[in-house]
Amino acid sequence: MVMSEVRKIKFKVFRFNPAVDALPTWKVYEVEVDRGMTVLDVLLKIKEEKDPSLAVRYSCRQAVCGSCGMMINGKQRLACFTRVLELNSKVVVVEPLNNLPITRDLVTDFSDLFNKEKMVKPYIIRDDIEEMKNPTGMYLQKPEELLEYLQFADCIECGLCSSACPTYSTDHLFLTPMILNKAYRFSVDSRDKGLQYRLPIIDSEHGCWRCHFAAACSSVCPKGIDPAKSIQLLKKIITSAGIFKRMRKKEVQLTLRPHAAEPPT
Amino acid sequence: MKESTKMLLHYITGFLILITGATHLIANNLVRFNWIKDTLWYPMSQGVFLAAVLYHAMNGLRVILVELFPGSSSGKIISIILTVVGIIFFVFGLYFLLVIFGGR
Amino acid sequence: MGRRENKLGILGWLKLKGYSIEKLMYVAQRISGVGIIIFLLAHILNVGLVYAPTKELWEPPGIIGKAVLVILGIIVVFHTFNGVRLILAEYGFIVGKPRRAVYPYKMTSLSGRQRLAVYLVLAVFIIIFYFWIMVAFNLLGW
């Protein structure tokens, strides 16, 4: 039989409504925490039982949607992916993500990050327009071509890496790890031919060269993406593409569909 | 100049400093290796050292300042100021290299 | 407005708690770099204005001049070795290859060859630091 372990833990929660308050305040809630309860569970319990005015953004509760990123005991974590008792502390401090504008309480505004994401064209760009309009086949990728970007495609856009990035804490124009990871994921895809269109943004003054490998992004990533790695690999490919005009990349071959040439009857 | 070119130069000058800077330190600080200063190669390597170390320093400073003061025009202003400072120090240093080693 | 923006500013560079050792190396690389730049510019002026006419380098009087040289020696060694590691990392030589993200996640940029390079830098740094302290005791006359 599994012993249930209930402990009383103090939650110090950041409260701030920019429309009303001049300065943020801290509120302390004492909550009975069961084994296996996550920080998000506790916040929802506070919302239900103690203080309905607490603002939290969440959706899936299983580390898939990336909505509930926040500072828990001074480190960027997903609230739904952090068990309270595993933190091993009697007081748990909960704050909104650093370096992102606060909407209210624990909710932060991601519009800056999403605008930057649009700038790096996070989609596959191809030059064979005729084939795109009237497809005659399919682009089948080999497993090793898939492996080139699969790790970086797992990103859930929770923004923890961008919040942890030391450059982003002073340089609000920096593209941030989340976006650079996205740019690398599409640039290295064997179907993509759009690196030259992304270069003016990635290779700019506030592009990927403002990363100095502090690796704070990788140490907070909850999905094993390793953004520090993808940014360094991005530097490698833009150096070879931008300076030496050379792209060492396998290109996917068009596999013709059977009977594609026959007109429909 | 593109950012990737600037940073590639930053790393290349880093390696140049590793070689020429070691020469500089060994020749000046170890009595046993003072003879290096009498070779013809030494003043030339010091000229390279001066240029490389100033580029490396000014670019490093630019990186820090650009991150501290981001903005649409601040990057250009920082670059221009640091380029001027770098050139002044390079001309100054080169002049005194010639004064010191010019006798040969 | 400032509180709403929630930017850490320069404190974000210095925040080490919760992050890996690479963050410490990043901060140290920056601080040592600025220190070396200050010395470099002062040294060029020193050689140009004092050494060229008199053949004698000017030094700050007393213990300060020696202490500056001792600290400079330590940070130059650190900056050099960490710089080589950073070049290797930033051109993707030691950060590892892309792999499937399988739980429990292991970041190849925070382990393996890259982390080995970090420990190597620290080991070289500590060894040279030790010898340098010996030299420093002689220089400072203790």
Coordinates of C-alpha atoms in Angstrom, one line a residue:
Chain A
M1 CA 0.0 0.0 0.0
V2 CA 1.3 3.4 -0.9
M3 CA 1.6 5.7 2.1
S4 CA 0.1 9.1 1.4
E5 CA 2.4 11.8 2.5
V6 CA 0.7 15.1 3.3
R7 CA 2.8 18.1 4.2
K8 CA 1.9 21.7 4.9
I9 CA 3.8 24.0 2.5
K10 CA 3.8 27.8 2.3
F11 CA 3.3 29.2 -1.2
K12 CA 4.6 32.7 -1.7
V13 CA 2.8 33.9 -4.8
F14 CA 3.5 37.0 -6.9
R15 CA 0.5 39.2 -7.3
F16 CA 0.5 42.2 -9.7
N17 CA -2.1 43.8 -11.9
P18 CA -0.4 46.4 -14.0
A19 CA -3.7 48.2 -14.8
V20 CA -4.4 48.9 -11.1
D21 CA -1.3 48.3 -8.9
A22 CA 1.7 50.5 -8.8
L23 CA 3.9 47.8 -7.3
P24 CA 3.7 44.1 -7.1
T25 CA 2.7 42.4 -3.8
W26 CA 3.4 38.9 -2.4
K27 CA 0.7 36.8 -0.9
V28 CA 1.4 33.7 1.2
Y29 CA -0.9 30.7 1.1
E30 CA -0.5 27.7 3.3
V31 CA -1.6 24.6 1.4
E32 CA -1.7 20.9 2.3
V33 CA 0.3 19.1 -0.4
D34 CA -0.1 15.5 -1.2
R35 CA 2.5 13.3 -2.8
G36 CA 2.4 13.7 -6.6
M37 CA 0.8 17.1 -6.5
T38 CA 2.3 19.5 -9.0
V39 CA 2.7 23.3 -8.5
L40 CA -0.1 23.8 -11.0
D41 CA -2.4 21.6 -8.9
V42 CA -1.6 23.7 -5.9
L43 CA -2.2 27.0 -7.7
L44 CA -5.6 25.7 -8.9
K45 CA -6.4 24.6 -5.4
I46 CA -5.6 28.1 -4.1
K47 CA -7.8 29.5 -6.9
E48 CA -10.7 27.2 -5.9
E49 CA -10.4 27.3 -2.1
K50 CA -8.7 30.5 -1.0
D51 CA -8.3 33.2 -3.6
P52 CA -10.3 33.1 -6.9
S53 CA -8.7 36.3 -8.1
L54 CA -5.3 34.6 -8.8
A55 CA -4.6 34.6 -12.5
V56 CA -2.8 31.5 -13.9
R57 CA -2.6 30.4 -17.6
Y58 CA -2.7 26.7 -18.2
S59 CA -4.2 24.2 -20.5
C60 CA -3.1 20.6 -20.8
R61 CA -1.6 19.9 -17.4
Q62 CA 0.8 17.4 -18.9
A63 CA 3.7 19.4 -20.3
V64 CA 2.5 19.5 -23.9
C65 CA 0.9 22.9 -24.4
G66 CA 3.6 25.1 -22.8
S67 CA 1.3 27.6 -21.2
C68 CA 2.2 27.3 -17.6
G69 CA 5.8 28.3 -17.6
M70 CA 6.8 30.3 -14.4
M71 CA 9.6 31.0 -12.0
I72 CA 9.4 28.4 -9.3
N73 CA 12.0 28.9 -6.5
G74 CA 14.0 31.2 -8.8
K75 CA 14.2 28.9 -11.8
Q76 CA 12.1 28.7 -15.0
R77 CA 9.9 25.6 -14.8
L78 CA 6.6 24.3 -16.1
A79 CA 4.1 24.4 -13.2
C80 CA 2.5 21.2 -14.4
F81 CA 5.8 19.4 -14.7
T82 CA 7.2 20.2 -11.2
R83 CA 6.1 18.2 -8.2
V84 CA 6.0 20.3 -5.1
L85 CA 7.5 17.7 -2.8
E86 CA 10.4 17.1 -5.2
L87 CA 11.4 20.8 -4.7
N88 CA 12.3 19.8 -1.1
S89 CA 11.6 23.3 0.4
K90 CA 9.1 24.5 3.0
V91 CA 8.5 27.7 1.1
V92 CA 7.8 27.7 -2.6
V93 CA 8.2 31.0 -4.3
V94 CA 6.1 31.4 -7.5
E95 CA 6.7 34.3 -9.9
P96 CA 5.9 35.1 -13.5
L97 CA 8.6 34.4 -16.1
N98 CA 11.5 36.8 -16.0
N99 CA 12.2 39.1 -19.0
L100 CA 8.6 38.8 -20.4
P101 CA 6.0 41.6 -19.8
I102 CA 3.5 40.7 -17.1
T103 CA -0.1 40.6 -18.1
R104 CA -1.4 39.8 -14.6
D105 CA -0.1 37.8 -11.7
L106 CA 1.6 34.7 -13.1
V107 CA 0.5 35.4 -16.7
T108 CA 3.2 36.8 -19.1
D109 CA 2.8 38.3 -22.5
F110 CA 4.4 36.3 -25.3
S111 CA 3.5 38.6 -28.2
D112 CA 7.2 39.8 -28.6
L113 CA 8.4 36.2 -29.0
F114 CA 5.6 35.3 -31.4
N115 CA 6.3 38.4 -33.5
K116 CA 10.0 37.4 -33.7
E117 CA 9.0 33.9 -34.6
K118 CA 7.1 35.2 -37.7
M119 CA 10.3 37.1 -38.7
V120 CA 12.4 33.9 -39.1
K121 CA 9.8 32.3 -41.4
P122 CA 9.1 29.1 -39.4
Y123 CA 7.8 27.0 -42.3
I124 CA 9.3 25.0 -45.2
I125 CA 10.3 27.3 -48.1
R126 CA 10.7 25.6 -51.5
D127 CA 11.7 27.0 -54.9
D128 CA 9.8 24.5 -57.1
I129 CA 6.6 26.4 -57.4
E130 CA 5.2 24.4 -60.2
E131 CA 5.6 21.2 -58.2
M132 CA 4.0 22.8 -55.2
K133 CA 0.9 23.9 -57.2
N134 CA 0.5 20.6 -59.1
P135 CA 2.1 17.9 -57.0
T136 CA 3.3 14.8 -58.9
G137 CA 4.9 13.0 -56.0
M138 CA 6.1 13.2 -52.5
Y139 CA 9.2 14.2 -50.6
L140 CA 10.1 11.1 -48.6
Q141 CA 12.7 11.7 -45.9
K142 CA 15.2 9.1 -44.8
P143 CA 15.5 8.4 -41.1
E144 CA 18.9 10.1 -40.8
E145 CA 17.4 13.2 -42.5
L146 CA 14.6 13.2 -40.0
L147 CA 17.0 12.8 -37.1
E148 CA 18.8 16.1 -38.1
Y149 CA 15.8 18.2 -36.9
L150 CA 13.5 15.8 -34.9
Q151 CA 14.9 16.8 -31.5
F152 CA 14.4 20.5 -32.3
A153 CA 10.9 20.0 -33.6
D154 CA 9.8 18.8 -30.2
C155 CA 9.6 22.4 -29.0
I156 CA 6.4 23.3 -27.2
E157 CA 7.1 27.1 -27.2
C158 CA 6.8 27.5 -23.5
G159 CA 9.3 30.3 -23.6
L160 CA 11.3 29.0 -20.6
C161 CA 14.6 29.2 -22.6
S162 CA 13.9 32.7 -23.8
S163 CA 13.1 33.8 -20.3
A164 CA 16.3 32.2 -18.9
C165 CA 18.5 33.7 -21.7
P166 CA 21.0 36.3 -20.1
T167 CA 21.2 38.2 -23.4
Y168 CA 17.4 38.7 -23.6
S169 CA 17.5 40.2 -20.1
T170 CA 19.2 43.3 -21.4
D171 CA 18.7 43.1 -25.2
H172 CA 15.0 43.2 -26.0
L173 CA 15.8 42.9 -29.8
F174 CA 17.6 39.6 -29.4
L175 CA 15.8 36.8 -31.2
T176 CA 16.0 34.5 -28.2
P177 CA 16.7 30.7 -28.1
M178 CA 13.1 29.6 -28.8
I179 CA 13.1 31.4 -32.1
L180 CA 16.6 30.5 -33.1
N181 CA 15.9 26.9 -32.4
K182 CA 12.9 27.2 -34.7
A183 CA 15.0 28.8 -37.4
Y184 CA 17.5 26.0 -37.2
R185 CA 14.8 23.3 -37.2
F186 CA 13.5 24.6 -40.5
S187 CA 16.8 25.5 -42.1
V188 CA 18.3 22.1 -41.6
D189 CA 15.2 20.2 -42.9
S190 CA 16.2 18.4 -46.0
R191 CA 13.0 19.6 -47.8
D192 CA 13.7 23.3 -47.0
K193 CA 15.6 25.7 -49.3
G194 CA 14.9 28.9 -47.4
L195 CA 18.0 29.6 -45.4
Q196 CA 18.9 32.5 -47.7
Y197 CA 15.6 34.2 -46.8
R198 CA 16.2 33.7 -43.1
L199 CA 19.8 34.9 -43.1
P200 CA 19.1 38.7 -43.0
I201 CA 17.3 38.2 -39.7
I202 CA 19.3 35.5 -38.1
D203 CA 22.7 36.9 -39.2
S204 CA 21.9 40.4 -38.0
E205 CA 23.3 42.5 -35.1
H206 CA 20.7 41.0 -32.7
G207 CA 20.6 37.6 -34.3
C208 CA 22.2 34.3 -33.4
W209 CA 25.7 35.8 -32.7
R210 CA 24.4 37.5 -29.6
C211 CA 24.3 34.0 -28.0
H212 CA 27.5 33.3 -26.1
F213 CA 26.8 29.8 -25.0
A214 CA 25.8 30.5 -21.4
A215 CA 23.6 27.4 -21.9
A216 CA 20.9 28.7 -19.5
C217 CA 18.3 27.7 -22.1
S218 CA 19.4 24.1 -22.1
S219 CA 19.5 23.9 -18.4
V220 CA 15.8 24.9 -18.1
C221 CA 14.3 23.2 -21.2
P222 CA 11.6 20.8 -20.0
K223 CA 11.4 18.8 -23.3
G224 CA 15.0 17.9 -23.9
I225 CA 15.3 20.2 -27.0
D226 CA 18.7 21.5 -26.0
P227 CA 18.4 25.0 -27.6
A228 CA 22.0 25.8 -26.8
K229 CA 23.0 23.0 -29.2
S230 CA 20.7 24.1 -32.0
I231 CA 21.9 27.7 -31.8
Q232 CA 25.6 26.6 -32.0
L233 CA 24.8 24.3 -35.0
L234 CA 22.9 27.2 -36.5
K235 CA 26.0 29.4 -36.2
K236 CA 28.0 26.6 -38.0
I237 CA 25.6 26.4 -41.0
I238 CA 25.2 30.2 -41.4
T239 CA 29.0 30.6 -41.3
S240 CA 29.4 28.1 -44.1
A241 CA 26.4 29.4 -46.0
G242 CA 26.9 33.1 -45.5
I243 CA 30.7 33.4 -45.8
F244 CA 31.8 30.4 -47.8
K245 CA 28.5 30.2 -49.9
R246 CA 28.3 26.5 -49.2
M247 CA 25.5 24.4 -47.8
R248 CA 26.4 20.9 -46.8
K249 CA 22.9 19.5 -46.6
K250 CA 21.3 16.4 -48.0
E251 CA 18.5 17.3 -50.2
V252 CA 15.3 15.3 -50.3
Q253 CA 14.5 13.6 -53.6
L254 CA 11.0 13.8 -55.2
T255 CA 9.5 10.3 -55.2
L256 CA 6.9 10.2 -58.0
R257 CA 3.5 9.0 -57.2
P258 CA 2.5 5.9 -59.2
H259 CA 0.2 6.8 -62.1
A260 CA 0.8 10.5 -61.5
A261 CA 1.2 11.2 -65.1
E262 CA -2.1 9.6 -66.1
P263 CA -5.0 12.0 -66.4
P264 CA -8.0 11.3 -64.1
T265 CA -10.7 9.4 -65.9
Chain B
M1 CA 30.1 43.7 -42.8
K2 CA 27.9 40.8 -41.9
E3 CA 27.7 39.7 -38.2
S4 CA 29.0 36.2 -39.0
T5 CA 32.1 37.7 -40.7
K6 CA 32.7 39.9 -37.7
M7 CA 32.5 37.0 -35.3
L8 CA 34.6 34.7 -37.6
L9 CA 37.3 37.5 -37.5
H10 CA 36.9 37.6 -33.7
Y11 CA 37.7 33.9 -33.4
I12 CA 40.6 34.1 -36.0
T13 CA 42.2 37.0 -34.2
G14 CA 41.7 35.0 -31.0
F15 CA 43.9 32.3 -32.4
L16 CA 46.4 34.9 -33.7
I17 CA 46.6 36.4 -30.2
L18 CA 47.3 33.0 -28.8
I19 CA 50.4 32.7 -30.9
T20 CA 51.7 36.2 -31.0
G21 CA 50.7 37.1 -27.5
A22 CA 52.6 34.1 -26.1
T23 CA 55.6 35.3 -28.1
H24 CA 55.2 38.7 -26.6
L25 CA 54.9 37.5 -23.0
I26 CA 57.7 34.9 -23.2
A27 CA 60.2 37.4 -24.9
N28 CA 59.5 40.2 -22.5
N29 CA 59.2 38.3 -19.2
L30 CA 61.7 35.4 -19.4
V31 CA 65.3 36.4 -19.4
R32 CA 66.4 33.2 -21.1
F33 CA 64.2 34.0 -24.1
N34 CA 65.2 37.6 -24.5
W35 CA 67.0 36.7 -27.7
I36 CA 63.6 36.5 -29.5
K37 CA 63.5 40.3 -29.4
D38 CA 66.6 40.5 -31.5
T39 CA 65.2 38.6 -34.4
L40 CA 63.6 40.3 -37.3
W41 CA 60.5 38.3 -37.0
Y42 CA 59.6 39.7 -33.6
P43 CA 58.6 43.3 -34.5
M44 CA 56.5 41.9 -37.4
S45 CA 54.7 39.5 -35.1
Q46 CA 54.1 42.3 -32.6
G47 CA 52.5 44.4 -35.4
V48 CA 50.2 41.5 -36.0
F49 CA 49.6 41.1 -32.3
L50 CA 48.7 44.8 -32.0
A51 CA 46.2 44.7 -34.8
A52 CA 44.6 41.3 -33.7
V53 CA 44.3 42.2 -30.1
L54 CA 42.8 45.6 -30.8
Y55 CA 40.2 44.1 -33.2
H56 CA 39.4 41.4 -30.7
A57 CA 39.1 43.9 -27.8
M58 CA 37.0 46.4 -29.8
N59 CA 34.7 43.7 -31.2
G60 CA 34.3 42.2 -27.7
L61 CA 33.4 45.5 -26.3
R62 CA 31.0 46.1 -29.1
V63 CA 29.3 42.8 -28.4
I64 CA 28.8 43.8 -24.7
L65 CA 27.7 47.3 -25.5
V66 CA 25.2 46.3 -28.2
E67 CA 23.6 43.9 -25.7
L68 CA 23.5 46.5 -23.1
F69 CA 22.1 49.3 -25.3
P70 CA 19.9 47.7 -28.0
G71 CA 18.3 50.0 -30.5
S72 CA 17.9 50.7 -34.2
S73 CA 20.7 53.2 -34.3
S74 CA 22.8 52.5 -31.2
G75 CA 24.6 49.6 -32.9
K76 CA 26.0 51.9 -35.6
I77 CA 27.0 54.6 -33.2
I78 CA 28.8 52.0 -31.0
S79 CA 30.5 50.5 -34.0
I80 CA 31.8 53.9 -35.3
I81 CA 33.0 55.0 -31.9
L82 CA 34.9 51.8 -31.2
T83 CA 36.3 51.7 -34.8
V84 CA 37.7 55.2 -34.3
V85 CA 39.1 54.3 -30.9
G86 CA 40.7 51.1 -32.3
I87 CA 42.3 52.9 -35.2
I88 CA 43.7 55.6 -32.9
F89 CA 45.3 53.0 -30.7
F90 CA 46.6 51.0 -33.6
V91 CA 48.3 54.0 -35.2
F92 CA 49.6 55.1 -31.8
G93 CA 50.9 51.6 -31.1
L94 CA 52.4 51.1 -34.5
Y95 CA 54.2 54.4 -34.3
F96 CA 55.9 53.5 -31.1
L97 CA 56.7 50.0 -32.4
L98 CA 58.5 51.7 -35.2
V99 CA 60.2 54.1 -32.7
I100 CA 61.3 51.1 -30.5
F101 CA 62.3 48.7 -33.2
G102 CA 63.0 51.3 -36.0
G103 CA 66.8 51.3 -35.3
R104 CA 67.4 48.1 -37.1
Chain C
M1 CA 6.1 50.6 -16.9
G2 CA 9.4 49.2 -15.7
R3 CA 7.9 46.7 -13.3
R4 CA 5.4 45.5 -16.0
E5 CA 8.3 44.9 -18.5
N6 CA 9.8 42.6 -15.8
K7 CA 13.3 42.7 -17.3
L8 CA 16.2 41.5 -15.1
G9 CA 18.6 43.9 -16.8
I10 CA 22.3 43.3 -16.1
L11 CA 21.3 41.2 -13.1
G12 CA 20.2 38.5 -15.6
W13 CA 23.8 38.2 -16.7
L14 CA 25.0 37.5 -13.2
K15 CA 22.2 35.2 -12.0
L16 CA 23.8 31.8 -11.5
K17 CA 21.4 29.9 -9.2
G18 CA 19.6 27.1 -10.9
Y19 CA 21.7 27.2 -14.1
S20 CA 24.6 25.1 -15.2
I21 CA 28.3 25.8 -14.9
E22 CA 28.5 27.2 -18.4
K23 CA 26.6 30.3 -17.2
L24 CA 29.4 30.9 -14.7
M25 CA 32.0 30.5 -17.5
Y26 CA 30.0 33.0 -19.6
V27 CA 30.0 35.6 -16.8
A28 CA 33.7 35.0 -16.0
Q29 CA 34.6 35.3 -19.8
R30 CA 32.9 38.7 -19.9
I31 CA 34.4 40.1 -16.7
S32 CA 37.9 38.9 -17.6
G33 CA 37.5 40.3 -21.1
V34 CA 36.6 43.8 -19.8
G35 CA 39.5 43.6 -17.4
I36 CA 42.0 42.7 -20.1
I37 CA 40.7 45.5 -22.4
I38 CA 41.3 48.1 -19.6
F39 CA 44.8 46.7 -19.1
L40 CA 45.5 46.6 -22.8
L41 CA 44.7 50.2 -23.6
A42 CA 46.6 51.4 -20.5
H43 CA 49.5 49.2 -21.5
I44 CA 49.7 50.6 -25.1
L45 CA 49.7 54.1 -23.7
N46 CA 52.3 53.1 -21.1
V47 CA 54.7 51.6 -23.7
G48 CA 54.1 54.5 -26.1
L49 CA 54.4 57.4 -23.7
V50 CA 56.8 56.1 -21.0
Y51 CA 58.8 53.1 -22.3
A52 CA 59.7 54.5 -25.7
P53 CA 61.6 57.6 -24.4
T54 CA 62.9 56.2 -21.1
K55 CA 63.2 52.4 -21.8
E56 CA 61.5 51.8 -18.4
L57 CA 57.9 50.7 -17.9
W58 CA 55.8 52.8 -15.5
E59 CA 54.1 50.7 -12.7
P60 CA 51.6 51.8 -10.2
P61 CA 53.5 52.4 -6.9
G62 CA 53.9 49.8 -4.2
I63 CA 51.9 46.6 -3.9
I64 CA 49.1 47.7 -6.4
G65 CA 51.3 47.4 -9.5
K66 CA 52.3 43.8 -8.6
A67 CA 48.8 42.9 -7.7
V68 CA 47.5 44.2 -11.0
L69 CA 50.0 41.9 -12.8
V70 CA 49.1 38.9 -10.7
I71 CA 45.3 39.3 -11.3
L72 CA 45.9 40.0 -15.0
G73 CA 48.0 36.8 -15.4
I74 CA 45.1 34.7 -13.9
I75 CA 42.3 36.3 -16.0
V76 CA 44.4 36.1 -19.2
V77 CA 44.9 32.4 -18.7
F78 CA 41.2 31.8 -18.0
H79 CA 40.1 34.0 -21.0
T80 CA 42.4 32.2 -23.4
F81 CA 41.5 28.6 -22.5
N82 CA 37.8 29.3 -22.1
G83 CA 37.9 31.2 -25.4
V84 CA 39.3 28.1 -27.2
R85 CA 36.5 26.1 -25.7
L86 CA 33.9 28.6 -26.8
I87 CA 35.2 28.7 -30.4
L88 CA 35.0 24.9 -30.5
A89 CA 31.5 25.0 -29.0
E90 CA 30.1 27.8 -31.1
Y91 CA 31.1 26.2 -34.4
G92 CA 29.4 23.0 -33.3
F93 CA 32.4 20.8 -32.8
I94 CA 31.8 19.7 -29.2
V95 CA 28.1 20.2 -28.5
G96 CA 27.1 16.8 -29.9
K97 CA 24.9 15.6 -32.7
P98 CA 21.1 15.9 -32.9
R99 CA 19.5 13.0 -31.2
R100 CA 16.0 11.9 -30.3
A101 CA 14.7 13.6 -27.1
V102 CA 13.9 10.6 -25.0
Y103 CA 12.9 10.9 -21.3
P104 CA 15.0 11.3 -19.1
Y105 CA 16.4 14.0 -21.2
K106 CA 20.1 14.4 -21.5
M107 CA 21.4 17.6 -23.0
T108 CA 24.5 16.8 -25.1
S109 CA 25.5 20.5 -24.9
L110 CA 25.6 20.2 -21.1
S111 CA 27.4 16.9 -21.0
G112 CA 29.9 14.7 -22.8
R113 CA 32.7 16.5 -24.7
Q114 CA 31.5 20.0 -24.0
R115 CA 31.4 19.4 -20.2
L116 CA 34.7 17.6 -20.4
A117 CA 36.1 20.8 -22.1
V118 CA 34.7 22.9 -19.2
Y119 CA 36.4 20.7 -16.6
L120 CA 39.6 20.8 -18.7
V121 CA 39.5 24.6 -18.7
L122 CA 38.9 24.7 -15.0
A123 CA 41.7 22.1 -14.3
V124 CA 44.3 24.1 -16.4
F125 CA 43.1 27.2 -14.7
I126 CA 43.5 25.8 -11.2
I127 CA 47.0 24.4 -12.0
I128 CA 48.2 27.6 -13.5
F129 CA 46.5 29.5 -10.7
Y130 CA 48.5 27.5 -8.2
F131 CA 51.8 28.2 -9.9
W132 CA 50.9 31.8 -10.3
I133 CA 50.2 32.1 -6.6
M134 CA 53.8 30.9 -6.0
V135 CA 55.1 33.5 -8.5
A136 CA 52.8 36.1 -6.8
F137 CA 54.3 35.4 -3.4
N138 CA 57.7 36.0 -4.8
L139 CA 56.6 39.1 -6.6
L140 CA 54.8 40.5 -3.6
G141 CA 57.8 39.6 -1.4
W142 CA 55.9 37.5 1.1

